[in-house]
CSV table of C-alpha atoms and ligand atoms in Angstrom, one decimal:
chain,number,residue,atom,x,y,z
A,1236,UNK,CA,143.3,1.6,80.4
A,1237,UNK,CA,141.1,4.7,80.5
A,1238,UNK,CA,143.1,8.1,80.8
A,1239,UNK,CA,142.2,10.3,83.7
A,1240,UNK,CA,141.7,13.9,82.9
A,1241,UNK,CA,141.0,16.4,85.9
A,1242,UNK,CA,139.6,19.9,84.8
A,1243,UNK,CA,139.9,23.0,86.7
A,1244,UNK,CA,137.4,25.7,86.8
A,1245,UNK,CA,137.9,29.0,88.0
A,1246,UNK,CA,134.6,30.8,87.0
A,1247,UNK,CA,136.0,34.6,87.2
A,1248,UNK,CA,132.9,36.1,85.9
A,1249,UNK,CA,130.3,35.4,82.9
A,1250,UNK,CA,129.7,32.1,81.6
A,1251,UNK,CA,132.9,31.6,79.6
A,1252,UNK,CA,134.9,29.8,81.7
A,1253,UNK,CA,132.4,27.1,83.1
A,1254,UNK,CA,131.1,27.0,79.2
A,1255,UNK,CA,134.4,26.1,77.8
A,1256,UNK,CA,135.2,23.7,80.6
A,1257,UNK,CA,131.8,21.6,80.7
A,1258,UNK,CA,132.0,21.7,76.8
A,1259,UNK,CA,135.3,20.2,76.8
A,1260,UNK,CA,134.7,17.9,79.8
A,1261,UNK,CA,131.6,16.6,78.1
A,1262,UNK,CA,133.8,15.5,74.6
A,1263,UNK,CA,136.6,14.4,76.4
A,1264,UNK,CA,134.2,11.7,78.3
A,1265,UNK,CA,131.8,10.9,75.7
A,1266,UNK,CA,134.0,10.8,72.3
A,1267,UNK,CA,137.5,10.0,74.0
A,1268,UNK,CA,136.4,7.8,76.7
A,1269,UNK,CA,138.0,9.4,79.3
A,1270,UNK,CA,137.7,9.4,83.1
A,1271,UNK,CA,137.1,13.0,83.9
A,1272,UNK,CA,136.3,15.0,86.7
A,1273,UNK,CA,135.5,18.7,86.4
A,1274,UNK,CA,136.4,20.5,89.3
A,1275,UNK,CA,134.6,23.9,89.7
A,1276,UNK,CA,134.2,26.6,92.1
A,1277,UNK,CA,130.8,28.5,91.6
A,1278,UNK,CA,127.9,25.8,91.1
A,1279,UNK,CA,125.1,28.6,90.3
A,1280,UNK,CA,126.9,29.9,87.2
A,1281,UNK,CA,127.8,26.5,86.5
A,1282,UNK,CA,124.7,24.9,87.0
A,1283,UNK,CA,122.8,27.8,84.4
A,1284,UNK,CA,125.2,26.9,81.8
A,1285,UNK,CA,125.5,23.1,81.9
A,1286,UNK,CA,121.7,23.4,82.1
A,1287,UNK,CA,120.9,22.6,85.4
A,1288,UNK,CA,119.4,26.0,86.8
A,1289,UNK,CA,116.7,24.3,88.9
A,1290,UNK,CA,119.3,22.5,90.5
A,1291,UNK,CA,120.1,23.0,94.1
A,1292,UNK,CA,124.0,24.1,94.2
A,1293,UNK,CA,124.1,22.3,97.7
A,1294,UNK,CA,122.7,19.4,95.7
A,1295,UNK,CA,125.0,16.6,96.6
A,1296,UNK,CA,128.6,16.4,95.0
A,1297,UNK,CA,130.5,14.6,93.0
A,1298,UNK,CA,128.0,14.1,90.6
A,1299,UNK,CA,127.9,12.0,87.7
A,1300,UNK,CA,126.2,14.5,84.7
A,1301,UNK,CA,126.5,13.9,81.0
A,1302,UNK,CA,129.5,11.0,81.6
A,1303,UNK,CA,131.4,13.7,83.7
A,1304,UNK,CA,132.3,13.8,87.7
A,1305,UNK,CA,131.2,17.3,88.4
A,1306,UNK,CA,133.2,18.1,91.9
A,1307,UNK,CA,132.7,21.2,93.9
A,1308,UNK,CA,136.4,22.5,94.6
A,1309,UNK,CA,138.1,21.6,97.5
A,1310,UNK,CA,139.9,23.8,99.9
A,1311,UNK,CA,141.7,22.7,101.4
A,1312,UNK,CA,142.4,19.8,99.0
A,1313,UNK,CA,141.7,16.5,100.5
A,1314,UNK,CA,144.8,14.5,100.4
A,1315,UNK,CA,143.2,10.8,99.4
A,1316,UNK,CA,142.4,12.9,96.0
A,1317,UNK,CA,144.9,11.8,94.0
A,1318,UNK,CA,145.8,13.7,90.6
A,1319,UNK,CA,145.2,12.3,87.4
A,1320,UNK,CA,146.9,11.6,84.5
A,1321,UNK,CA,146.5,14.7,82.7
A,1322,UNK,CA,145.7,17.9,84.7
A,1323,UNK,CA,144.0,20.9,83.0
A,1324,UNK,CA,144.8,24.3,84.5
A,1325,UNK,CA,142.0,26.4,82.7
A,1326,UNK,CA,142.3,30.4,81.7
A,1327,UNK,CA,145.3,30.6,84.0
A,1328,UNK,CA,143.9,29.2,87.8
A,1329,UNK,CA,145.9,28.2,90.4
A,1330,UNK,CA,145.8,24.8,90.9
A,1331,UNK,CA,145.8,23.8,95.1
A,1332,UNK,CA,149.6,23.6,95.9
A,1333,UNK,CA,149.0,20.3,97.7
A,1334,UNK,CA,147.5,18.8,94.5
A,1335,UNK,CA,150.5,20.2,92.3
A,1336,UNK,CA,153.0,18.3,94.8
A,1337,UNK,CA,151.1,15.5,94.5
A,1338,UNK,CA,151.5,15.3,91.1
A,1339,UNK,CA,155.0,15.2,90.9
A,1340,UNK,CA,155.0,12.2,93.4
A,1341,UNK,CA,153.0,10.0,91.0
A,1342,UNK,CA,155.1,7.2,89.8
A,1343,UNK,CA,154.8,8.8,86.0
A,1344,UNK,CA,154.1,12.3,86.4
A,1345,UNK,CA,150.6,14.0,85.5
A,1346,UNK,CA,150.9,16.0,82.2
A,1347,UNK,CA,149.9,19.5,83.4
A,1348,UNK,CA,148.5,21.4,81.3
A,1349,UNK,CA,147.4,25.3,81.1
A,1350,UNK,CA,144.6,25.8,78.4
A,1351,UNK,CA,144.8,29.4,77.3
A,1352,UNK,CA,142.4,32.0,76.5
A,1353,UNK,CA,141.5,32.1,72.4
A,1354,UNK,CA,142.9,34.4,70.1
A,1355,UNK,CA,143.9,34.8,66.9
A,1356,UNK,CA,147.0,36.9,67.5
A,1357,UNK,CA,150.4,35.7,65.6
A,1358,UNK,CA,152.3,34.6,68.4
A,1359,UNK,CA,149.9,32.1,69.7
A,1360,UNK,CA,151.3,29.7,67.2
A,1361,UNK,CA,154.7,29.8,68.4
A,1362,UNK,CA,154.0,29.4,72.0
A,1363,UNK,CA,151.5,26.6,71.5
A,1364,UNK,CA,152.6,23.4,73.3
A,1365,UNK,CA,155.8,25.6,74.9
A,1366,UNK,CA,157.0,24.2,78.1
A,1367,UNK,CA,157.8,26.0,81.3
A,1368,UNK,CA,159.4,24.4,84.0
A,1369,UNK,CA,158.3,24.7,87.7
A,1370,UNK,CA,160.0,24.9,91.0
A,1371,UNK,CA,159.3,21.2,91.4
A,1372,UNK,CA,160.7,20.0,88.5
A,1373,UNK,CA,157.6,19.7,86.6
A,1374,UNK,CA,156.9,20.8,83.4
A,1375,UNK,CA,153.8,23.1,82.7
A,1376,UNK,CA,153.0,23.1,79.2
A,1377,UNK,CA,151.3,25.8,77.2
A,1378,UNK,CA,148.0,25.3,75.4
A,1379,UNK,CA,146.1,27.5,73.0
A,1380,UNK,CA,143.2,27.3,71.3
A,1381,UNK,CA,143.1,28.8,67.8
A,1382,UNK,CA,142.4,29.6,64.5
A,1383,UNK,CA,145.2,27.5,62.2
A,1384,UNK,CA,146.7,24.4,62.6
A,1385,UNK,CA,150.0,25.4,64.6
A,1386,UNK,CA,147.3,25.7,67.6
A,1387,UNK,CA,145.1,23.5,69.7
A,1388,UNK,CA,142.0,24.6,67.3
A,1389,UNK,CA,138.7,25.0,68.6
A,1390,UNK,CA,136.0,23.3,70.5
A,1391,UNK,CA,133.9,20.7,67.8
A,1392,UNK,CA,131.7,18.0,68.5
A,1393,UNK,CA,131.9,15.5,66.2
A,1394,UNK,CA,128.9,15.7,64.0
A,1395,UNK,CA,128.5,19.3,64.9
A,1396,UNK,CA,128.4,20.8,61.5
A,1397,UNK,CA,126.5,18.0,60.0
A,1398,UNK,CA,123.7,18.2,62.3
A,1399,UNK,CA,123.6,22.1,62.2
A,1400,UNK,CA,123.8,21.9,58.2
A,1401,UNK,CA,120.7,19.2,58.3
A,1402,UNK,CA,119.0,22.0,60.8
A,1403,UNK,CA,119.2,24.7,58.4
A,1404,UNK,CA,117.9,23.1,55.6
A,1405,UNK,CA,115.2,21.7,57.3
A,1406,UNK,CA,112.1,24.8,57.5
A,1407,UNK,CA,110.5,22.4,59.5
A,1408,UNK,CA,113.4,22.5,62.1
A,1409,UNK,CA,113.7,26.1,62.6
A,1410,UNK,CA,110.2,26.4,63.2
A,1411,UNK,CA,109.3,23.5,65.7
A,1412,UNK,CA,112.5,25.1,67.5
A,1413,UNK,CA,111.8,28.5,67.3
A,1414,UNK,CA,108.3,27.4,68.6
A,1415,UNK,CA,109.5,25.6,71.3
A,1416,UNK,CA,111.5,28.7,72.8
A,1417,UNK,CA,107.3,30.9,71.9
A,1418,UNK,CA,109.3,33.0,69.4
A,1419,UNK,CA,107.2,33.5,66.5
A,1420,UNK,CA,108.4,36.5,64.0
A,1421,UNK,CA,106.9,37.8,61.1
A,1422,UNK,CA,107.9,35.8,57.8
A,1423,UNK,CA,110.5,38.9,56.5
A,1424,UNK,CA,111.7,40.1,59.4
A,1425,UNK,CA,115.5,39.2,59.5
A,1426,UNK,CA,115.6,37.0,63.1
A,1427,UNK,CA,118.9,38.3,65.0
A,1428,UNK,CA,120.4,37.0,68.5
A,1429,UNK,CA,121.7,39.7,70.8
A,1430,UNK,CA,124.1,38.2,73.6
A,1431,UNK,CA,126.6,40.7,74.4
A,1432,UNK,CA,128.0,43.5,77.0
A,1433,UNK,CA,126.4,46.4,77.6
A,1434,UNK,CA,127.2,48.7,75.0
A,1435,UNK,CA,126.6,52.7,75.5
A,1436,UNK,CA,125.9,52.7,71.5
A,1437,UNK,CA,123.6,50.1,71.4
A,1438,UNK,CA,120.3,53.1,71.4
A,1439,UNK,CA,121.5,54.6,68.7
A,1440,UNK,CA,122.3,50.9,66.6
A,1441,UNK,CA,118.7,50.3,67.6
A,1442,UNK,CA,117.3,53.7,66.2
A,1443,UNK,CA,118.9,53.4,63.2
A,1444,UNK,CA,117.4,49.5,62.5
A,1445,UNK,CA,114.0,50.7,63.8
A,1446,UNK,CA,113.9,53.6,61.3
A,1447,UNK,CA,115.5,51.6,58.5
A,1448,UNK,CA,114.2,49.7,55.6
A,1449,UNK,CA,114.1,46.3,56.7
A,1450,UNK,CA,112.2,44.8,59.5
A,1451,UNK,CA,114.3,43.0,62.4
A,1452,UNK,CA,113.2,40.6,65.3
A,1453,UNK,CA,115.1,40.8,67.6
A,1454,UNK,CA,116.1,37.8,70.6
A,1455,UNK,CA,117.6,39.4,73.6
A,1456,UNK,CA,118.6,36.3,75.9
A,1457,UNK,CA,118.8,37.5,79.2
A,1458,UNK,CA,122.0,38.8,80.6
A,1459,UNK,CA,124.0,42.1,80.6
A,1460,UNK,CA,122.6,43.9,77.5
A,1461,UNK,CA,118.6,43.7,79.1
A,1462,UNK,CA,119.1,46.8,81.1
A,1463,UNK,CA,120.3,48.8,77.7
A,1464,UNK,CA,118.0,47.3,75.8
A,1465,UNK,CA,114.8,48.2,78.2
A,1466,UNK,CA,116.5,51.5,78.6
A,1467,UNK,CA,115.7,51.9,74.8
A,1468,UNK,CA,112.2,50.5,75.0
A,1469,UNK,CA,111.5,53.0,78.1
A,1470,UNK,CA,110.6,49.7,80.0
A,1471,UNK,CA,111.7,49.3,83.7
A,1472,UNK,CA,111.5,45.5,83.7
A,1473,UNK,CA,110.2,43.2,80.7
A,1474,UNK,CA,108.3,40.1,80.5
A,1475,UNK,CA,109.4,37.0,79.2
A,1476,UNK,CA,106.5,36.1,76.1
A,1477,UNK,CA,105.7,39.9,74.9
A,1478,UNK,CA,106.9,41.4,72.1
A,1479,UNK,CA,108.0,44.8,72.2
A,1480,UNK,CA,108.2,46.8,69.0
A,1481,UNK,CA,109.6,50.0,68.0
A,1482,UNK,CA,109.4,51.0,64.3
A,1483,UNK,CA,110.6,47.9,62.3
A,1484,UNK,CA,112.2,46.5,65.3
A,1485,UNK,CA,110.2,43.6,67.0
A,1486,UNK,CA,112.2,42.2,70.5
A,1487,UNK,CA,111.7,39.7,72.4
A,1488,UNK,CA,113.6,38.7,75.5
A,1489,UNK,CA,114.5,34.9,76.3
A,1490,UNK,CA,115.4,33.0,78.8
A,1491,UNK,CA,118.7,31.3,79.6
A,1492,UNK,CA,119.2,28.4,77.0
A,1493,UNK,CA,121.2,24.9,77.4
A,1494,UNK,CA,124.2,25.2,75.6
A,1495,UNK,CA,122.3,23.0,73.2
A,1496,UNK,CA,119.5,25.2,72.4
A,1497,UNK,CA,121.5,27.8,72.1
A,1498,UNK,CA,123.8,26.3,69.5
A,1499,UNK,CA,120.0,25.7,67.8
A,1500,UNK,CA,119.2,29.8,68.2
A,1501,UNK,CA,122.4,30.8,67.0
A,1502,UNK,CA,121.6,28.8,63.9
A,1503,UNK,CA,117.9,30.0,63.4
A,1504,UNK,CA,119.1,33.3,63.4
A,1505,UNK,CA,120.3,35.4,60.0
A,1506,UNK,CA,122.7,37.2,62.6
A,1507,UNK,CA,124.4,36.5,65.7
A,1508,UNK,CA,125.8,39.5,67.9
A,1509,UNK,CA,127.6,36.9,70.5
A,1510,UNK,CA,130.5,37.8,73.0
A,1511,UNK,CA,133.4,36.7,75.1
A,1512,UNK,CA,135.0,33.4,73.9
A,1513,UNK,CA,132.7,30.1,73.5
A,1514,UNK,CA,129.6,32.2,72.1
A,1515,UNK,CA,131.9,33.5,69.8
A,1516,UNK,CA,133.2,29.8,68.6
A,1517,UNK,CA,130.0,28.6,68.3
A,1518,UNK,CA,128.7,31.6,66.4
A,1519,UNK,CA,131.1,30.5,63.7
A,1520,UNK,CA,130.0,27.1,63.6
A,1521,UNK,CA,126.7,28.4,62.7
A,1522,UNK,CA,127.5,29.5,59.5
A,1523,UNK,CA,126.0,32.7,59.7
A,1524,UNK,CA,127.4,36.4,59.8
A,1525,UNK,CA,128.2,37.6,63.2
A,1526,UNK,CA,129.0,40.5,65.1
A,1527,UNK,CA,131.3,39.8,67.9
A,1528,UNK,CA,131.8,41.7,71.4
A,1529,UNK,CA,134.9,41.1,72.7
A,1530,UNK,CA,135.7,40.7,76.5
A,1531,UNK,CA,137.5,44.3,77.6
A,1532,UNK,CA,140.6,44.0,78.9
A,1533,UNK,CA,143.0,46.7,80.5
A,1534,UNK,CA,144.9,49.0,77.9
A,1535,UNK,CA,142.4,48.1,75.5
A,1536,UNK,CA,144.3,44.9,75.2
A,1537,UNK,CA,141.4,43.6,73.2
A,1538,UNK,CA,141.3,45.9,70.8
A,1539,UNK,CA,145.0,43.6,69.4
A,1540,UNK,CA,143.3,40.7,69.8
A,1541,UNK,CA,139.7,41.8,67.8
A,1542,UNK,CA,142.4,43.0,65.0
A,1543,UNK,CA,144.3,39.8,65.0
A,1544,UNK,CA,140.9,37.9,64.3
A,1545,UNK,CA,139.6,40.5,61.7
A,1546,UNK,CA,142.8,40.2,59.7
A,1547,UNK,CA,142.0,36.9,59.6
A,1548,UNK,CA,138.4,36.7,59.4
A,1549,UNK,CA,138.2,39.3,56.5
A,1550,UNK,CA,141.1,37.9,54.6
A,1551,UNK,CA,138.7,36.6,51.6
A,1552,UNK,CA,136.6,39.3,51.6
A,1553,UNK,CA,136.1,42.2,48.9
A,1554,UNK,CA,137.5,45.5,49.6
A,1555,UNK,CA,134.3,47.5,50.2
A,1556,UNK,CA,132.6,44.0,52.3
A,1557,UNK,CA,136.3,44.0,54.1
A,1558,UNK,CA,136.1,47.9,54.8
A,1559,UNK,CA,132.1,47.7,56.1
A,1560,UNK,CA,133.1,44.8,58.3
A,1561,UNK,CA,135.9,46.1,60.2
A,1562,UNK,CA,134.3,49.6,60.8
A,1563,UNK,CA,131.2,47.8,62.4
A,1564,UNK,CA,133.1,45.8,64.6
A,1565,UNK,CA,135.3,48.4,65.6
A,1566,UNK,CA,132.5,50.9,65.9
A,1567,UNK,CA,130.4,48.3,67.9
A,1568,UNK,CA,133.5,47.6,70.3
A,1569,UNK,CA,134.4,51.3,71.1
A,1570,UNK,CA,130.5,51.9,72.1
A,1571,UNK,CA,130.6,54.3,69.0
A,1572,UNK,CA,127.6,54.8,66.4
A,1573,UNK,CA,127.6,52.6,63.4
A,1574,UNK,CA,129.7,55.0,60.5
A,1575,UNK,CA,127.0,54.7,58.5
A,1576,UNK,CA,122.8,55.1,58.3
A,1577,UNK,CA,119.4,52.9,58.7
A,1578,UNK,CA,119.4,49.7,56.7
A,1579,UNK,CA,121.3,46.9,57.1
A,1580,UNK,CA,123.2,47.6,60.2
A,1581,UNK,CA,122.8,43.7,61.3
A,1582,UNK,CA,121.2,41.5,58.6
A,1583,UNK,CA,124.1,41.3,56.4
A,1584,UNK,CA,124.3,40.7,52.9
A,1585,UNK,CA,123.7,37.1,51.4
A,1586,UNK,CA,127.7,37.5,50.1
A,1587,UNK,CA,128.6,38.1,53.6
A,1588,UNK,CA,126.1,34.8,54.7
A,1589,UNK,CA,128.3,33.0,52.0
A,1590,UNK,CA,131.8,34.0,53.7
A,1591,UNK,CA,130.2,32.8,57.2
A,1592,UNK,CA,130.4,29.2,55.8
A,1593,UNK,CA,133.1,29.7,53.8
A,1594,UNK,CA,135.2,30.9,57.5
A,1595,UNK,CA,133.4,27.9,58.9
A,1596,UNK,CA,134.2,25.5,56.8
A,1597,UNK,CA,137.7,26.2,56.0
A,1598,UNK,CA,138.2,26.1,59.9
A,1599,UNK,CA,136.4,22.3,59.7
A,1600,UNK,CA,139.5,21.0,58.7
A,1601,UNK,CA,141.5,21.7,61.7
A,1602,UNK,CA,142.1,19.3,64.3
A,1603,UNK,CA,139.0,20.6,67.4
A,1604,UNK,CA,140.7,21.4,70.4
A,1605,UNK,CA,139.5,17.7,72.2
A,1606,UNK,CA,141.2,15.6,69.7
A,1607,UNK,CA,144.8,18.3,70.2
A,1608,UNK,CA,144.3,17.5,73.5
A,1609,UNK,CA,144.1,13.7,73.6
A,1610,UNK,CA,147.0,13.9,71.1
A,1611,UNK,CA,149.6,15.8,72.9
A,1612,UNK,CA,149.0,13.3,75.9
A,1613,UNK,CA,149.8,10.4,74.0
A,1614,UNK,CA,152.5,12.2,71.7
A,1615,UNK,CA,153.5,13.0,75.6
A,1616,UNK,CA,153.4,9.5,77.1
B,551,TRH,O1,129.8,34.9,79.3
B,551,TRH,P1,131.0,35.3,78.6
B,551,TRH,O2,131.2,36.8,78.5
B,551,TRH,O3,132.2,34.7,79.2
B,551,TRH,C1,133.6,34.9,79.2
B,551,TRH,C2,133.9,35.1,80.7
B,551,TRH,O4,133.6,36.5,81.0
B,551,TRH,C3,135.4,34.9,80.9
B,551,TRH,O5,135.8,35.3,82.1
B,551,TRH,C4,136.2,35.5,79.8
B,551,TRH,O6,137.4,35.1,79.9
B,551,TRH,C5,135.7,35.1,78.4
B,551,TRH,O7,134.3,35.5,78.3
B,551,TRH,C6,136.5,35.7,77.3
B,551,TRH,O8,130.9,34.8,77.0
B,551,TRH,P2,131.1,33.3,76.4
B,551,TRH,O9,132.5,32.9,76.4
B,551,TRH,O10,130.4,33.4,75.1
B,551,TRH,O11,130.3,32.3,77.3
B,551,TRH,C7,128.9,32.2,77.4
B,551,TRH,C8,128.4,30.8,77.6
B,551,TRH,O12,127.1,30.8,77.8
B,551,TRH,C9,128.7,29.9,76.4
B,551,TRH,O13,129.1,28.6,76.8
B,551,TRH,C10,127.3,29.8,75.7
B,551,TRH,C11,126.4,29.8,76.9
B,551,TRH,N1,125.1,30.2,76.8
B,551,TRH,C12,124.1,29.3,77.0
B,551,TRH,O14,124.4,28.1,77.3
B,551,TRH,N2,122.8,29.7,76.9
B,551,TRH,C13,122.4,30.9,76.5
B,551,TRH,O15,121.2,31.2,76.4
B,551,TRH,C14,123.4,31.9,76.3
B,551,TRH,C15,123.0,33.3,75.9
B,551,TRH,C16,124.7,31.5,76.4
């Protein structure tokens, strides 16, 4: 018997949340062979990400995309729905009360199941997989992704790495790719990605790399950052195929990728400035040094969290690699200057391109979050 698997999708803001979910919902039917129906309540952000931007969002629903049922969420929930057998409450939504008392009627009991927002901080391991009991006798069980084994792990396709390793060694690859997306960049000009927030430091990160010693082509896909980043240029609007150069600073601004593509940009690039939560993941699985800007949070609650990950992140590192790390990141998430001139503000050194795969493949050997899942439910039933 196929397992059923209903996904919830609160999309707050971003892309995050509808990335993770149609990521996971994707695995979950193609690898695990299970019934699932994503449940989602904004169809234009979901529709960008899951690479359907042409798509009408009153296009009729459910429909069947990638081995998924991609529903439009009911309110209120229609009472022939019935739950399935294992109910995912993403980044903390409420699931419709009339669906939660439905699932404690079932003659065995959906496993309910809130997956948490990643980090890296200690005590993420010791709630992983906690219980909480609700008011109708249900248990609500706790589910984190992470960075060790005592967690859920991360998002992986099977094959993932392999195919991204065959990519990068493969000129041939990068350039039919790169091609495909009209980015052509001079032959040593390190190629960097550049999805992030906006960032009131990002002129003077730009001067600096402009005025330095190396030459950098920049790929700005479009989001938040464009308005900072035309700011710089002294543009009011920019155009999709020009290049726009400023001392030794070529940039280019792209359009929206498929989460496929963009996996395939993330590894053309020497250097990856991603954000939020499943850019971030898949920034590691490239291999190559990143720059990460975290989601803010109130209290500068994310300041704990970017700690927790560069404890971990930098662990193998040299003192003086360890030291430049950590002041760029924190720099680059307080809005402050870079603490240090020109040169190689983004590129990073080949040592640090070595310690991008190292990271990645020490954290290959961890169970990916899809295979966690599908094992708790059966540890469960
Ligand atoms: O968009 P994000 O900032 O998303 C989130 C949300 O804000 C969320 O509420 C918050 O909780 C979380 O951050 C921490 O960043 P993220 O998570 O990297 O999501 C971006 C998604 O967009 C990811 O799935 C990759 C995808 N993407 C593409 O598919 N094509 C593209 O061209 C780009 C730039 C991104």
């Amino acid at each position: 018997m196929r397992t059923s698997w209903d996904i919830f999708c609160h999309i707050v803001d971003n892309y995050g949340d509808a990335g993770v979910c149609w990521r996971l919902a994707r695995q979950l039917a193609v690898e695990y062979d299970a019934d699932v129906r994503l449940w989602v309540d904004d169809l234009t952000t979901f529709n960008l990400v899951s690479g359907g931007a042409g798509l009408d969002v009153s296009a009729e629903l459910p429909r069947f995309v990638d081995g998924v049922w991609l529903h439009l969420w009911p309110a209120p929930w229609p009472a022939n729905v019935l739950p399935a057998d294992v109910v995912l409450e993403t980044f903390a939504c409420e699931l419709p009360a009339d669906y939660v008392a439905a699932m404690a009627v079932r003659e065995f009991p959906s496993l309910w199941l809130n997956l948490e927002y990643l980090s890296a901080e200690e005590w993420v391991s010791a709630c992983h997989g906690l219980p909480s009991l609700q008011a109708n006798g249900l248990q609500k069980f706790f589910f984190f992704p992470g960075f060790n084994i005592a967690t859920g792990g991360l998002l992986r396709e099977a094959g993932l790495l392999r195919r991204r390793r065959e990519f990068q060694r493969s000129a041939s690859a990068r350039a039919t790719f790169l091609e495909s997306i009209a980015v052509s960049a001079a032959p040593d000009a390190r190629l960097v990605s550049l999805f992030c927030y906006e960032n009131p430091a990002l002129p003077i990160w730009l001067n600096a790399m402009s005025a330095g010693d190396l030459t950098y082509h920049i790929l700005v896909p479009e989001g938040r950052v464009v308005a900072d980043v035309c700011g710089w240029l002294g543009e009011d609007a920019f155009k999709f195929a020009r290049v726009y150069r400023q001392g030794n600073v070529a940039i280019q601004f792209i359009p929206f990728l498929s989460q496929c593509d963009y996996d395939r940009l993330l590894w053309s690039c020497d250097f990856n400035v991603v954000r939020g939560e499943d850019s971030f993941v898949r920034a590691q699985w490239a291999g190559r040094p990143f720059l990460w800007h975290i989601y803010r949070q109130e209290d500068d609650a994310h300041l704990i969290k970017l700690d927790a990950f560069l404890s971990s992140y930098t662990a193998g590192l040299g003192v003086d690699e360890k030291a430049t790390l950590v002041a760029r990141w924190i720099a680059w998430n307080s809005g402050q200057i870079a603490p240090f001139g020109g040169g190689e503000l983004f590129a990073g050194g080949v040592e640090m391109a070595g310690h991008a795969e190292d990271w990645c493949a020490a954290l290959e050997s961890q169970k990916n979050l899809a295979q966690s899942l599908v094992d708790f439910y059966q540890n469960w039933v």
